[in-house]
XYZ file of C-alpha atoms in Angstrom:
785
model
C -28.225 34.625 -10.457
C -30.152 36.541 -7.809
C -30.838 34.579 -4.641
C -33.621 36.400 -2.789
C -36.581 35.434 -4.954
C -35.547 31.762 -5.304
C -34.670 31.455 -1.618
C -38.002 32.877 -0.571
C -39.720 30.278 -2.744
C -37.871 27.608 -0.766
C -38.968 29.179 2.488
C -35.449 30.154 3.586
C -34.082 33.436 4.814
C -30.591 33.975 3.411
C -27.805 35.613 5.387
C -27.258 37.959 2.447
C -27.960 37.956 -1.291
C -25.358 38.175 -3.979
C -23.379 36.370 -6.627
C -20.219 34.276 -6.824
C -17.670 35.763 -9.233
C -14.541 34.036 -10.600
C -11.335 35.933 -11.418
C -8.631 34.194 -13.513
C -5.126 35.632 -13.588
C -2.949 36.273 -16.614
C -0.759 33.149 -17.065
C 2.417 33.405 -15.037
C 1.044 36.068 -12.663
C -0.737 35.971 -9.311
C -3.893 37.899 -8.511
C -3.884 40.690 -5.928
C -5.823 38.828 -3.283
C -5.911 41.745 -0.856
C -8.027 43.677 -3.376
C -10.336 40.705 -3.925
C -10.835 40.363 -0.164
C -11.036 43.916 1.220
C -12.034 42.863 4.778
C -13.538 46.233 5.614
C -16.529 46.927 7.819
C -19.969 46.250 6.428
C -21.328 43.772 3.909
C -18.419 43.637 1.445
C -17.014 41.191 -1.138
C -15.427 38.117 0.453
C -12.721 35.915 -1.033
C -13.903 32.321 -0.482
C -11.627 30.055 -2.555
C -8.259 30.174 -4.326
C -6.787 27.442 -6.518
C -4.159 26.821 -9.175
C -5.564 25.556 -12.484
C -4.351 24.947 -16.017
C -6.127 26.929 -18.759
C -5.067 26.430 -22.368
C -1.990 24.559 -21.213
C -0.830 27.398 -18.941
C -1.008 27.723 -15.148
C -3.218 30.484 -13.786
C -4.440 31.503 -10.347
C -8.228 31.352 -9.902
C -10.068 33.163 -7.121
C -13.763 32.912 -6.301
C -15.348 35.914 -4.551
C -18.807 36.234 -3.025
C -20.176 39.679 -3.919
C -23.263 40.767 -1.930
C -26.112 42.541 -3.729
C -25.283 46.167 -4.330
C -21.538 45.651 -3.848
C -20.496 44.763 -7.391
C -19.660 48.431 -7.787
C -16.577 47.813 -5.626
C -14.989 46.100 -8.626
C -16.734 48.066 -11.385
C -15.320 51.297 -9.969
C -11.770 49.925 -10.078
C -12.082 48.854 -13.696
C -13.589 52.230 -14.689
C -10.842 54.167 -12.903
C -8.212 51.950 -14.559
C -9.604 52.984 -17.958
C -9.924 56.714 -17.210
C -7.469 57.816 -14.508
C -3.719 57.708 -13.976
C -1.589 57.774 -10.856
C 0.950 60.616 -10.287
C 3.554 58.403 -11.983
C 1.447 58.231 -15.145
C 0.405 54.583 -14.770
C -3.285 53.601 -14.966
C -4.962 53.619 -11.594
C -5.297 50.118 -10.014
C -2.969 48.732 -12.718
C -1.372 46.235 -10.323
C -4.799 44.698 -9.750
C -6.405 44.982 -13.193
C -3.372 44.036 -15.326
C -3.206 40.666 -13.604
C -6.858 39.781 -14.332
C -7.399 37.822 -17.547
C -11.126 37.101 -17.159
C -14.104 37.640 -14.854
C -17.265 35.524 -14.883
C -20.025 34.176 -12.684
C -19.038 31.030 -10.791
C -20.106 27.422 -11.103
C -19.728 24.819 -8.364
C -16.383 23.817 -9.872
C -14.999 27.260 -9.063
C -15.487 26.543 -5.350
C -13.537 23.243 -5.605
C -10.199 23.692 -3.827
C -8.775 20.161 -4.197
C -6.742 19.197 -7.271
C -8.760 20.485 -10.276
C -8.099 17.198 -12.104
C -9.963 15.338 -9.345
C -13.267 17.188 -9.747
C -15.888 14.425 -10.034
C -18.196 13.684 -12.931
C -21.525 15.540 -12.883
C -23.640 12.569 -11.763
C -21.123 10.756 -9.515
C -22.217 10.467 -5.888
C -19.548 11.044 -3.265
C -19.064 12.627 0.121
C -18.215 16.318 -0.121
C -16.932 18.691 2.511
C -19.069 21.845 2.322
C -17.297 24.835 3.823
C -19.927 27.404 4.752
C -19.418 31.103 5.461
C -20.122 31.215 9.204
C -21.574 34.634 10.033
C -25.076 34.730 11.499
C -25.446 31.182 12.870
C -28.250 30.279 10.475
C -26.136 28.702 7.732
C -26.612 25.120 8.966
C -30.398 25.483 9.068
C -30.456 26.976 5.588
C -28.295 24.136 4.263
C -30.539 21.519 5.931
C -33.655 23.003 4.353
C -32.050 23.170 0.911
C -30.657 19.632 1.195
C -34.093 18.226 1.935
C -35.462 19.849 -1.226
C -32.542 18.679 -3.397
C -32.387 15.133 -1.997
C -28.902 15.631 -0.543
C -27.913 13.585 2.520
C -25.992 15.503 5.182
C -23.606 13.995 7.707
C -24.705 14.006 11.325
C -21.664 15.926 12.610
C -20.175 19.262 11.720
C -17.268 21.478 12.704
C -17.543 25.194 13.410
C -14.593 27.583 13.333
C -14.504 31.374 13.689
C -15.540 32.077 10.102
C -16.340 28.651 8.630
C -18.682 25.738 9.343
C -17.866 22.359 7.749
C -20.561 19.808 6.897
C -20.394 16.510 4.992
C -22.854 15.970 2.149
C -23.553 12.889 0.003
C -24.385 14.446 -3.360
C -23.477 14.845 -7.012
C -21.837 17.842 -8.628
C -25.133 18.508 -10.418
C -27.014 18.736 -7.109
C -24.415 21.065 -5.623
C -24.494 23.096 -8.826
C -28.109 23.867 -7.964
C -27.092 24.769 -4.438
C -24.727 27.490 -5.583
C -27.696 29.202 -7.230
C -29.829 28.886 -4.111
C -27.508 29.257 -1.133
C -25.236 32.182 -0.385
C -23.371 30.447 2.441
C -21.040 28.237 0.389
C -17.362 29.198 0.561
C -15.606 26.134 -0.870
C -16.144 22.440 -1.532
C -13.714 19.535 -1.247
C -13.784 15.759 -1.394
C -14.428 14.522 2.135
C -11.595 12.626 3.824
C -13.645 10.051 5.696
C -12.331 7.728 8.372
C -13.575 4.349 9.537
C -15.205 6.113 12.478
C -17.721 7.757 10.119
C -19.155 4.341 9.226
C -18.768 2.550 12.567
C -20.609 5.409 14.292
C -23.548 5.027 11.907
C -26.691 3.280 13.093
C -27.064 -0.386 12.022
C -29.831 0.485 9.550
C -27.610 3.077 7.893
C -24.738 0.572 7.722
C -27.104 -1.788 5.908
C -27.769 0.932 3.313
C -24.067 1.485 2.731
C -23.255 -2.212 2.471
C -26.233 -2.943 0.224
C -25.180 -0.167 -2.128
C -21.619 -1.517 -2.304
C -22.802 -5.121 -2.787
C -25.040 -3.992 -5.649
C -22.104 -2.266 -7.358
C -19.689 -5.186 -6.877
C -18.930 -7.646 -9.658
C -17.417 -10.814 -8.129
C -14.656 -12.749 -9.855
C -15.590 -15.901 -11.753
C -15.111 -19.468 -10.578
C -11.820 -19.782 -12.458
C -10.233 -16.779 -10.749
C -7.369 -17.170 -8.251
C -8.205 -17.135 -4.555
C -6.872 -15.854 -1.272
C -7.236 -18.571 1.362
C -7.676 -17.067 4.847
C -6.260 -19.318 7.596
C -7.864 -17.913 10.740
C -10.923 -18.230 12.984
C -13.289 -19.023 10.116
C -15.373 -16.657 7.975
C -19.091 -15.924 8.145
C -19.923 -16.027 4.454
C -23.454 -14.739 5.062
C -22.105 -11.201 5.013
C -23.451 -9.463 1.852
C -19.973 -8.299 0.838
C -18.479 -11.804 1.063
C -21.147 -14.291 0.048
C -20.749 -13.911 -3.740
C -16.967 -14.449 -3.490
C -16.892 -17.315 -0.981
C -18.744 -20.518 -1.857
C -19.949 -22.710 0.982
C -17.814 -25.559 -0.419
C -14.742 -23.354 0.077
C -15.226 -22.900 3.834
C -13.452 -25.514 5.948
C -12.273 -26.286 9.470
C -9.256 -28.341 10.477
C -11.577 -30.234 12.805
C -15.111 -30.555 11.361
C -16.671 -30.419 14.848
C -15.474 -26.814 15.184
C -17.748 -25.638 12.387
C -16.494 -23.383 9.596
C -18.167 -20.160 10.773
C -16.316 -17.407 12.580
C -16.646 -17.588 16.356
C -14.372 -14.623 17.034
C -14.656 -11.982 14.295
C -11.005 -11.910 13.366
C -11.322 -14.203 10.356
C -14.278 -12.351 8.811
C -12.441 -9.072 9.260
C -9.425 -10.577 7.521
C -11.620 -11.817 4.676
C -13.126 -8.366 4.101
C -9.684 -6.806 3.732
C -8.305 -9.714 1.685
C -11.135 -9.264 -0.826
C -11.599 -5.478 -1.016
C -8.699 -3.940 0.852
C -9.754 -1.214 3.291
C -13.549 -1.032 2.860
C -13.434 2.720 3.431
C -12.217 3.342 -0.117
C -14.853 1.079 -1.682
C -17.711 2.586 0.323
C -16.881 6.237 -0.294
C -15.942 5.904 -3.977
C -18.837 5.695 -6.450
C -18.963 3.363 -9.415
C -18.611 -0.331 -10.081
C -16.172 -2.477 -8.083
C -14.744 -5.341 -10.138
C -13.103 -8.013 -8.017
C -10.226 -9.995 -9.533
C -9.996 -12.916 -7.099
C -12.123 -15.027 -4.780
C -11.908 -16.232 -1.180
C -11.357 -19.518 0.595
C -11.381 -20.057 4.355
C -10.006 -22.659 6.733
C -10.705 -22.404 10.437
C -7.293 -22.892 11.997
C -8.192 -21.937 15.575
C -10.879 -23.818 17.524
C -13.595 -22.007 19.482
C -12.824 -21.544 23.201
C -12.111 -23.221 25.500
C -10.369 -25.603 23.114
C -6.881 -24.749 21.833
C -4.319 -26.267 19.495
C -1.128 -27.747 20.912
C 1.570 -25.196 19.931
C 3.886 -28.016 18.806
C 1.253 -29.167 16.320
C 0.695 -25.884 14.489
C 2.883 -27.028 11.608
C 0.724 -30.108 11.128
C -2.494 -28.090 11.587
C -1.381 -25.626 8.912
C -0.511 -28.471 6.545
C -3.949 -29.997 7.139
C -5.587 -26.658 6.328
C -3.630 -26.398 3.075
C -4.549 -29.912 2.001
C -8.268 -29.366 2.660
C -8.601 -26.492 0.182
C -6.368 -28.203 -2.376
C -8.474 -31.365 -2.272
C -11.623 -29.284 -2.758
C -10.235 -27.237 -5.682
C -6.972 -28.840 -6.859
C -6.526 -26.697 -9.984
C -7.225 -23.313 -8.421
C -4.344 -20.866 -8.091
C -4.216 -19.414 -4.594
C -2.154 -17.708 -1.954
C -2.461 -18.331 1.773
C -3.031 -15.474 4.221
C -2.243 -16.195 7.866
C -2.306 -13.658 10.697
C -1.900 -16.119 13.560
C 1.431 -16.020 15.387
C 2.990 -17.203 18.633
C 5.697 -15.838 20.900
C 9.158 -16.896 19.709
C 10.433 -17.106 23.300
C 13.704 -15.426 22.419
C 14.546 -17.668 19.460
C 15.851 -14.658 17.540
C 15.080 -15.843 14.007
C 15.899 -19.519 14.551
C 13.508 -21.835 12.677
C 10.831 -23.728 14.568
C 8.733 -26.705 13.555
C 5.972 -24.284 12.537
C 8.129 -21.947 10.434
C 9.953 -24.930 8.884
C 6.556 -26.434 8.027
C 5.670 -23.260 6.125
C 9.001 -23.458 4.296
C 8.342 -27.081 3.367
C 4.770 -26.357 2.252
C 5.917 -23.377 0.193
C 8.415 -25.499 -1.721
C 5.796 -28.179 -2.354
C 6.831 -30.857 0.152
C 4.472 -33.160 2.031
C 5.660 -34.164 5.504
C 4.896 -35.469 8.962
C 6.099 -33.838 12.160
C 7.563 -36.035 14.875
C 9.107 -34.546 18.014
C 9.303 -31.190 16.295
C 11.142 -32.550 13.240
C 9.952 -32.888 9.667
C 9.806 -36.206 7.867
C 9.369 -35.772 4.126
C 6.858 -38.120 2.524
C 7.112 -37.732 -1.231
C 8.925 -36.183 -4.159
C 6.404 -33.446 -4.948
C 6.910 -31.238 -7.981
C 7.509 -27.532 -8.472
C 3.887 -27.210 -9.581
C 2.950 -27.616 -5.917
C 4.778 -24.471 -4.772
C 2.696 -22.198 -2.544
C 2.806 -18.546 -1.481
C 2.240 -17.793 2.205
C 1.739 -14.278 3.529
C 2.256 -14.170 7.290
C 1.887 -11.342 9.811
C 4.983 -10.172 11.651
C 3.116 -10.303 14.972
C 1.873 -7.510 17.223
C 3.079 -5.626 20.243
C 0.312 -6.366 22.748
C 1.144 -4.079 25.646
C 1.750 -0.359 25.207
C 3.636 2.041 27.433
C 2.617 5.654 26.985
C 6.029 6.899 28.082
C 8.030 4.738 25.696
C 9.222 5.612 22.162
C 7.275 3.302 19.894
C 10.094 2.803 17.360
C 12.496 1.694 20.080
C 9.852 -0.665 21.405
C 9.258 -2.168 17.940
C 12.992 -2.612 17.381
C 13.241 -4.623 20.606
C 10.147 -6.780 20.027
C 11.146 -9.598 17.622
C 9.103 -11.089 14.800
C 6.829 -13.857 16.097
C 6.688 -17.517 15.082
C 6.207 -18.584 12.233
C 6.955 -15.239 10.527
C 10.701 -16.012 10.516
C 9.968 -18.546 7.753
C 12.443 -18.153 4.881
C 9.905 -18.770 2.107
C 6.886 -16.917 3.521
C 6.370 -13.237 2.775
C 6.257 -11.539 6.168
C 4.119 -8.403 6.467
C 4.618 -5.638 9.001
C 2.485 -2.551 9.586
C 3.022 1.146 8.992
C 0.461 3.953 9.120
C -0.730 7.094 7.390
C -3.695 7.448 9.787
C -3.073 10.402 12.089
C -6.445 12.251 12.267
C -7.310 11.597 15.916
C -9.798 14.475 15.974
C -12.104 12.701 13.538
C -13.206 10.469 16.433
C -14.888 13.325 18.256
C -14.655 15.227 21.506
C -13.555 12.219 23.556
C -10.162 12.536 21.886
C -9.670 16.294 22.066
C -5.990 17.076 22.718
C -4.946 13.474 21.964
C -2.110 12.989 19.490
C -1.215 10.091 17.185
C 1.523 7.832 18.536
C 3.181 7.326 15.140
C 3.757 10.134 12.663
C 2.375 9.818 9.142
C 4.419 7.364 7.078
C 6.113 5.779 10.088
C 6.039 2.234 11.435
C 2.738 1.455 13.157
C 3.155 1.180 16.936
C 1.682 -2.341 16.713
C 4.416 -3.774 14.472
C 7.346 -6.046 15.350
C 10.710 -6.187 13.569
C 13.791 -8.387 13.098
C 16.272 -5.736 14.271
C 17.423 -7.993 17.117
C 17.844 -11.081 14.889
C 21.410 -12.272 14.337
C 22.467 -11.008 10.921
C 22.550 -14.423 9.259
C 18.754 -14.793 9.493
C 16.347 -13.380 6.887
C 15.344 -9.707 6.763
C 11.793 -9.542 8.141
C 9.290 -8.088 7.447
C 9.862 -7.756 3.714
C 6.988 -5.285 3.249
C 4.665 -3.152 5.365
C 1.031 -2.210 4.782
C -1.413 0.085 6.571
C -2.016 -1.233 10.078
C -3.511 1.720 11.872
C -2.278 3.838 14.743
C -2.808 4.455 18.425
C -3.479 7.764 20.158
C -1.806 9.225 23.204
C -3.513 11.501 25.749
C -1.726 14.486 27.323
C -1.300 12.283 30.409
C 0.272 9.424 28.451
C -2.716 7.077 28.208
C -2.971 4.950 25.038
C -6.147 4.196 23.075
C -7.064 3.171 19.518
C -9.921 5.358 18.212
C -11.810 4.153 15.152
C -10.516 7.052 13.048
C -7.051 5.448 13.248
C -8.154 1.927 12.252
C -9.212 0.147 9.056
C -12.788 -0.637 8.058
C -13.898 -4.198 7.326
C -16.799 -6.656 7.512
C -18.390 -7.513 10.871
C -18.762 -11.223 11.619
C -22.351 -10.749 12.882
C -24.030 -8.919 9.987
C -27.470 -9.299 11.557
C -26.241 -7.040 14.350
C -23.796 -4.738 12.570
C -22.367 -4.761 9.066
C -19.090 -2.924 9.630
C -16.318 -2.889 12.188
C -12.678 -1.872 12.510
C -9.464 -3.851 12.600
C -5.792 -3.011 12.839
C -2.171 -4.068 13.330
C -0.150 -6.595 11.352
C -3.237 -8.763 10.833
C -4.874 -6.002 8.816
C -1.611 -5.342 6.979
C -1.290 -9.024 6.016
C -4.858 -9.210 4.702
C -4.266 -6.161 2.487
C -1.025 -7.612 1.145
C -2.943 -10.800 0.351
C -5.513 -8.766 -1.575
C -2.702 -7.339 -3.694
C -1.270 -10.838 -4.228
C -4.675 -11.909 -5.536
C -4.755 -8.996 -7.982
C -1.260 -9.824 -9.305
C -2.185 -13.506 -9.721
C -5.277 -12.520 -11.703
C -3.351 -10.085 -13.912
C -0.482 -12.505 -14.649
C -1.764 -16.122 -14.641
C 1.639 -17.505 -15.663
C 3.525 -16.003 -12.713
C 4.840 -18.414 -10.091
C 4.374 -17.926 -6.341
C 8.062 -16.961 -6.232
C 7.369 -14.254 -8.811
C 4.324 -12.812 -7.064
C 6.387 -12.598 -3.871
C 9.143 -10.817 -5.825
C 6.713 -8.311 -7.352
C 5.138 -7.476 -3.998
C 8.583 -6.625 -2.631
C 9.856 -5.001 -5.819
C 6.847 -2.676 -6.011
C 7.372 -1.472 -2.447
C 8.650 2.030 -1.736
C 9.689 3.634 1.521
C 7.586 6.555 2.649
C 9.356 9.918 2.964
C 9.583 9.370 6.729
C 11.247 5.965 6.251
C 13.517 7.102 3.436
C 14.769 10.035 5.486
C 16.085 7.607 8.096
C 17.451 5.008 5.662
C 19.313 7.438 3.421
C 20.458 9.762 6.208
C 23.963 11.126 5.749
C 26.571 9.092 7.584
C 24.459 5.964 7.932
C 26.518 2.915 6.946
C 25.375 -0.390 5.499
C 25.014 -2.081 8.891
C 22.761 0.736 10.081
C 20.814 0.640 6.817
C 20.274 -3.082 7.224
C 18.878 -2.515 10.726
C 16.420 0.049 9.333
C 15.376 -2.318 6.533
C 14.767 -4.923 9.248
C 12.342 -2.384 10.734
C 10.545 -1.168 7.592
C 11.178 -4.003 5.147
C 11.471 -2.662 1.618
C 8.510 -0.354 2.083
C 4.861 -0.161 1.034
C 3.821 -2.146 -2.076
C 1.858 -0.513 -4.882
C -0.623 -2.205 -7.215
C 0.259 0.217 -9.984
C 3.999 -0.426 -9.712
C 3.483 -4.187 -9.406
C 1.420 -4.416 -12.588
C 2.786 -1.817 -14.980
C 5.912 -0.359 -16.516
C 6.023 3.281 -17.550
C 8.181 5.317 -19.881
C 10.479 6.500 -17.100
C 10.204 3.331 -14.947
C 10.988 0.136 -16.838
C 10.433 -3.256 -15.148
C 11.763 -6.589 -16.461
C 10.558 -9.926 -15.038
C 12.509 -13.136 -15.642
C 11.418 -16.637 -14.577
C 13.908 -19.484 -14.904
C 15.015 -22.798 -13.383
C 18.539 -23.603 -12.221
C 20.151 -26.894 -11.073
C 22.472 -25.928 -8.185
C 24.593 -29.032 -7.455
C 25.894 -32.264 -8.897
C 27.414 -34.839 -6.528
C 28.533 -32.197 -4.039
C 29.838 -29.710 -6.601
C 28.402 -26.480 -7.968
C 26.669 -27.373 -11.191
C 25.136 -24.368 -13.016
C 25.458 -20.625 -13.225
C 23.024 -18.569 -15.313
C 23.976 -15.426 -17.165
C 21.308 -13.319 -18.855
C 21.788 -10.646 -21.499
C 18.772 -8.549 -20.681
C 16.859 -6.437 -23.225
C 18.573 -3.242 -22.121
C 17.746 0.357 -23.198
C 21.427 1.008 -23.909
C 21.002 3.868 -26.373
C 18.339 5.594 -24.277
C 20.635 5.446 -21.239
C 23.600 6.738 -23.206
C 21.470 9.623 -24.457
C 20.664 10.517 -20.837
C 24.427 10.714 -20.150
C 25.004 12.013 -16.597
C 21.329 12.044 -15.606
C 20.661 10.175 -12.338
C 19.090 6.716 -12.525
C 18.110 4.095 -9.981
C 18.442 0.371 -10.636
C 16.479 -2.039 -8.485
C 16.973 -5.826 -8.393
C 14.887 -8.452 -6.584
C 15.677 -12.194 -6.617
C 13.073 -14.578 -5.181
C 13.280 -18.374 -4.805
C 12.217 -21.030 -2.293
C 14.599 -23.147 -0.230
C 13.893 -26.605 1.169
C 14.358 -26.700 4.949
C 16.571 -29.365 6.508
C 14.160 -31.745 8.239
C 16.190 -32.500 11.383
C 15.978 -29.971 14.203
C 19.745 -30.303 14.814
C 20.378 -28.496 11.550
C 18.173 -25.501 12.316
C 20.837 -23.733 14.331
C 23.144 -23.370 11.332
C 22.415 -21.145 8.375
C 23.739 -23.351 5.573
C 22.510 -26.592 7.100
C 18.937 -25.271 7.305
C 18.630 -24.125 3.674
C 18.964 -26.634 0.859
C 20.774 -24.053 -1.263
C 21.161 -20.346 -1.803
C 21.124 -18.195 -4.916
C 22.818 -14.871 -5.526
C 22.718 -12.220 -8.240
C 25.408 -9.962 -9.634
C 25.462 -7.381 -12.433
C 28.353 -6.774 -14.770
C 30.441 -3.734 -13.908
C 30.722 -0.986 -16.564
C 34.427 -1.658 -17.189
C 34.286 -5.477 -16.979
C 34.644 -7.795 -19.942
C 32.313 -10.790 -20.036
C 35.259 -13.042 -19.180
C 36.225 -10.936 -16.160
C 32.588 -10.920 -15.042
C 32.442 -14.732 -15.063
C 35.729 -14.966 -13.147
C 34.363 -12.630 -10.463
C 31.161 -14.688 -10.140
C 33.124 -17.937 -9.774
C 35.269 -16.387 -7.060
C 32.184 -15.053 -5.272
C 30.578 -18.530 -5.239
C 33.824 -20.103 -3.949
C 34.172 -17.486 -1.205
C 30.660 -18.203 0.084
C 31.217 -21.961 -0.102
C 34.334 -21.659 2.056
C 32.705 -19.279 4.511
C 34.878 -16.288 3.674
C 33.420 -12.758 3.587
C 32.149 -12.182 0.083
C 33.245 -9.361 -2.146
C 30.768 -8.684 -4.904
C 29.710 -5.381 -6.345
C 29.318 -2.812 -3.567
C 29.849 0.640 -5.098
C 26.567 2.495 -5.433
C 24.452 -0.244 -3.781
C 22.295 0.598 -0.771
C 22.858 -2.703 1.074
C 25.648 -4.431 -0.803
C 26.163 -8.108 -1.573
C 26.549 -9.306 2.020
C 23.629 -7.531 3.681
C 21.164 -8.315 0.895
C 21.980 -12.053 0.878
C 19.884 -13.108 3.891
C 17.098 -15.639 3.503
C 15.634 -16.592 0.124
C 14.619 -13.160 -1.128
C 17.333 -10.661 -1.998
C 16.668 -7.034 -2.952
C 18.923 -4.039 -3.386
C 19.150 -0.612 -5.048
C 21.933 0.915 -7.105
C 22.126 4.633 -7.860
C 24.409 6.318 -10.353
C 24.408 7.950 -13.774
C 22.665 6.679 -16.873
C 25.935 6.325 -18.776
C 27.348 4.081 -16.007
C 24.296 1.844 -16.222
C 24.196 1.651 -20.024
C 26.744 -1.194 -20.245
C 25.413 -3.233 -17.282
C 22.741 -5.231 -19.107
C 24.374 -8.581 -18.322
C 23.423 -10.287 -15.058
C 24.227 -13.584 -13.383
C 22.308 -15.854 -11.021
C 24.409 -18.534 -9.349
C 24.114 -21.045 -6.472
C 25.962 -21.115 -3.171
C 26.277 -23.943 -0.703
C 23.493 -25.602 1.290
C 22.581 -28.959 2.809
C 21.800 -30.447 -0.604
C 25.460 -29.951 -1.511
C 26.636 -31.436 1.781
C 24.335 -34.483 1.464
C 24.449 -35.545 -2.208
C 22.272 -38.590 -1.545
C 19.367 -36.280 -0.661
C 20.123 -33.597 -3.238
C 17.054 -32.703 -5.342
C 18.925 -30.444 -7.741
C 17.903 -32.612 -10.676
C 14.348 -31.356 -10.237
C 15.586 -27.815 -10.626
C 15.098 -24.693 -8.522
C 12.784 -21.983 -9.805
C 13.659 -18.335 -9.370
C 12.192 -14.978 -10.333
C 14.471 -12.059 -11.113
C 12.858 -8.608 -11.292
C 14.894 -5.627 -12.474
C 13.721 -2.061 -12.900
C 15.303 1.205 -14.008
C 13.918 4.572 -12.979
C 14.943 8.127 -13.776
C 13.511 11.498 -12.717
C 13.978 12.785 -16.284
C 10.389 13.321 -17.439
C 11.185 13.092 -21.155
C 13.010 9.761 -20.849
C 11.530 6.750 -22.644
C 13.107 3.530 -21.390
C 10.133 1.302 -22.159
C 9.806 1.644 -25.937
C 13.335 0.489 -26.917
C 13.024 -2.571 -24.689
C 9.534 -3.341 -26.010
C 10.896 -3.315 -29.565
C 13.674 -5.766 -28.597
C 11.271 -8.341 -27.168
C 8.503 -7.816 -29.704
C 5.985 -6.048 -27.459
C 3.586 -3.737 -29.320
C 4.319 -0.132 -28.440
C 0.722 1.047 -28.743
C -0.658 1.422 -25.232
C -4.398 1.763 -24.679
C -5.233 3.695 -21.545
């Protein structure tokens, strides 16, 4: 593996010639890195990479050292002296160094990989790599450029130079870089590049075309029978190569045909890109086929300027948009994604004609709006239920001197995101790399820390407590940056990447805030609908919330010592129930069991409570008992749709707005079944008479009162496995609403659908909660991965 002869053939002058050598430690021991990296004057061995790897099932430390020509004797001498000489104490010389070394060999490119060893890519997979070069004589970038041209490797236009390292991006395969290690002495380590949207938006239009064409060629669109995400926005330009195969011309509409269905603004096309792919950054930088699970539909809800919709008519406009796509494709399963909101003008969670229209559409009602009130037109069925995902609304003016969390807590959710039945989406962020946007942002800092609420996002912290908890979930919405002087900007490195609405000019652009978050949540809703065709809109909403987890930054605030339930509720009104996960929404695991129940209940009969459901769940009783005092977490999510009271006079009162409410309770460990039913009956009576409810509170994060806002209720219980073992019986029961108060208009006979999702998690790695439940319900236990 000599470099001089090969390098001269390539016409390059190397900084020095030598070999890369890998040292593996004895399992359970660390190498003596100071010996491997002597750092003495002259051309000496240099430690370039250190990583932890698993060899033969045991963890070892692996170090890669560049050894210049003529300097291998530095190590040979130490091994020879170890074998022939002793120290004054009688121990072999250099024993501390040599005894820890299990093997020595020449390096491959994989030895320079310092990310997780399990993530090293396949030999022929193209991806962006970070090449860390040994920066010594200033010629390393020229040598890399010459070699890259010969090997067919594309280099990024920008690079970073530190005191002893230069960092360059390269689009290459492991096989190509494997050749480079034999030809170039400057490599120190390689990693997977962490690209930002700025990398692609800064590219020339012709280069963007190459990226988009490559992704379009690797994308397999969903078939005609797949579910769809319907984007209600400014229209979508379906001529974009990433959208055209998933959006038929017959599925693009406008509420007023004279507006045209194309996107006059750019917002709708950006929403469509995220609703189909999620953040395009991941799809562009990850090699391999992209298989889409759902399709797109579009309705232009906003007219091109200078025209504008009458704010009082937005409920009717939204209903018209819904009916247009349903007439075109009446059998298609779909969810509706809407990132258009209006100022609530201090309504503080009170319903409006727009939010009530969403509630009525979600529960399948057809209506007219007159003077801001709904007039129901028919007796539509439960098969007409619809899922709406709505943005929480954005903070539009930023103050560089103001704490962004305090600002978000004071800026209320916008209309119609206070809708009871819609899933409201806020924004958080993990994007904090301001420096990736170049020298213009030197010394700027991200406004929000990683894992915190995005500075764009609104909350329901100021809502009166009787109104629903909003947002229910948060998704990535980008960040802003703050200069040392307090100025605010939004560099591309802190935004999300999506499709540009004028592909003839540019293919890619950035987007942000709760609009971007809502589009990504809609993409996940489409995936769940494709995976589980029998799931109701209520169930998909439940799974999106149930799969959400708080980031460490959020959890630290919510579970802080001394924080009571009222304070926890305020924090949940900021963060919702966290960030949803596709993996958690679609799969159970051995140590994280998820049960999904769909059922229909009839709440009332002539002004009286009519039904209460109890369910004996397939419970891993023995597995929990075997875990004894091990910690477990139980999570419960109940999702259903209410019917809004049509008259505006009823929208000021909680129980007169909702047709009914549902609640859940779990049996206590010491309760008999009879005692459990008595407690549920008392709980229902207490709510009916307006008394504070009791319910099960011990061990619950929110408790029965705080979790019972709106039409989606979620809570967490933590305790020991043995305490949970006997709690496999649950109840779902109705509480009062305007159906009960107005028996002549009660639609209880049609039934009310609900989805109940329950999961059990434990940190015990050897626990198997899934298999015993699978055997109870007849699920095969063989899992193909």
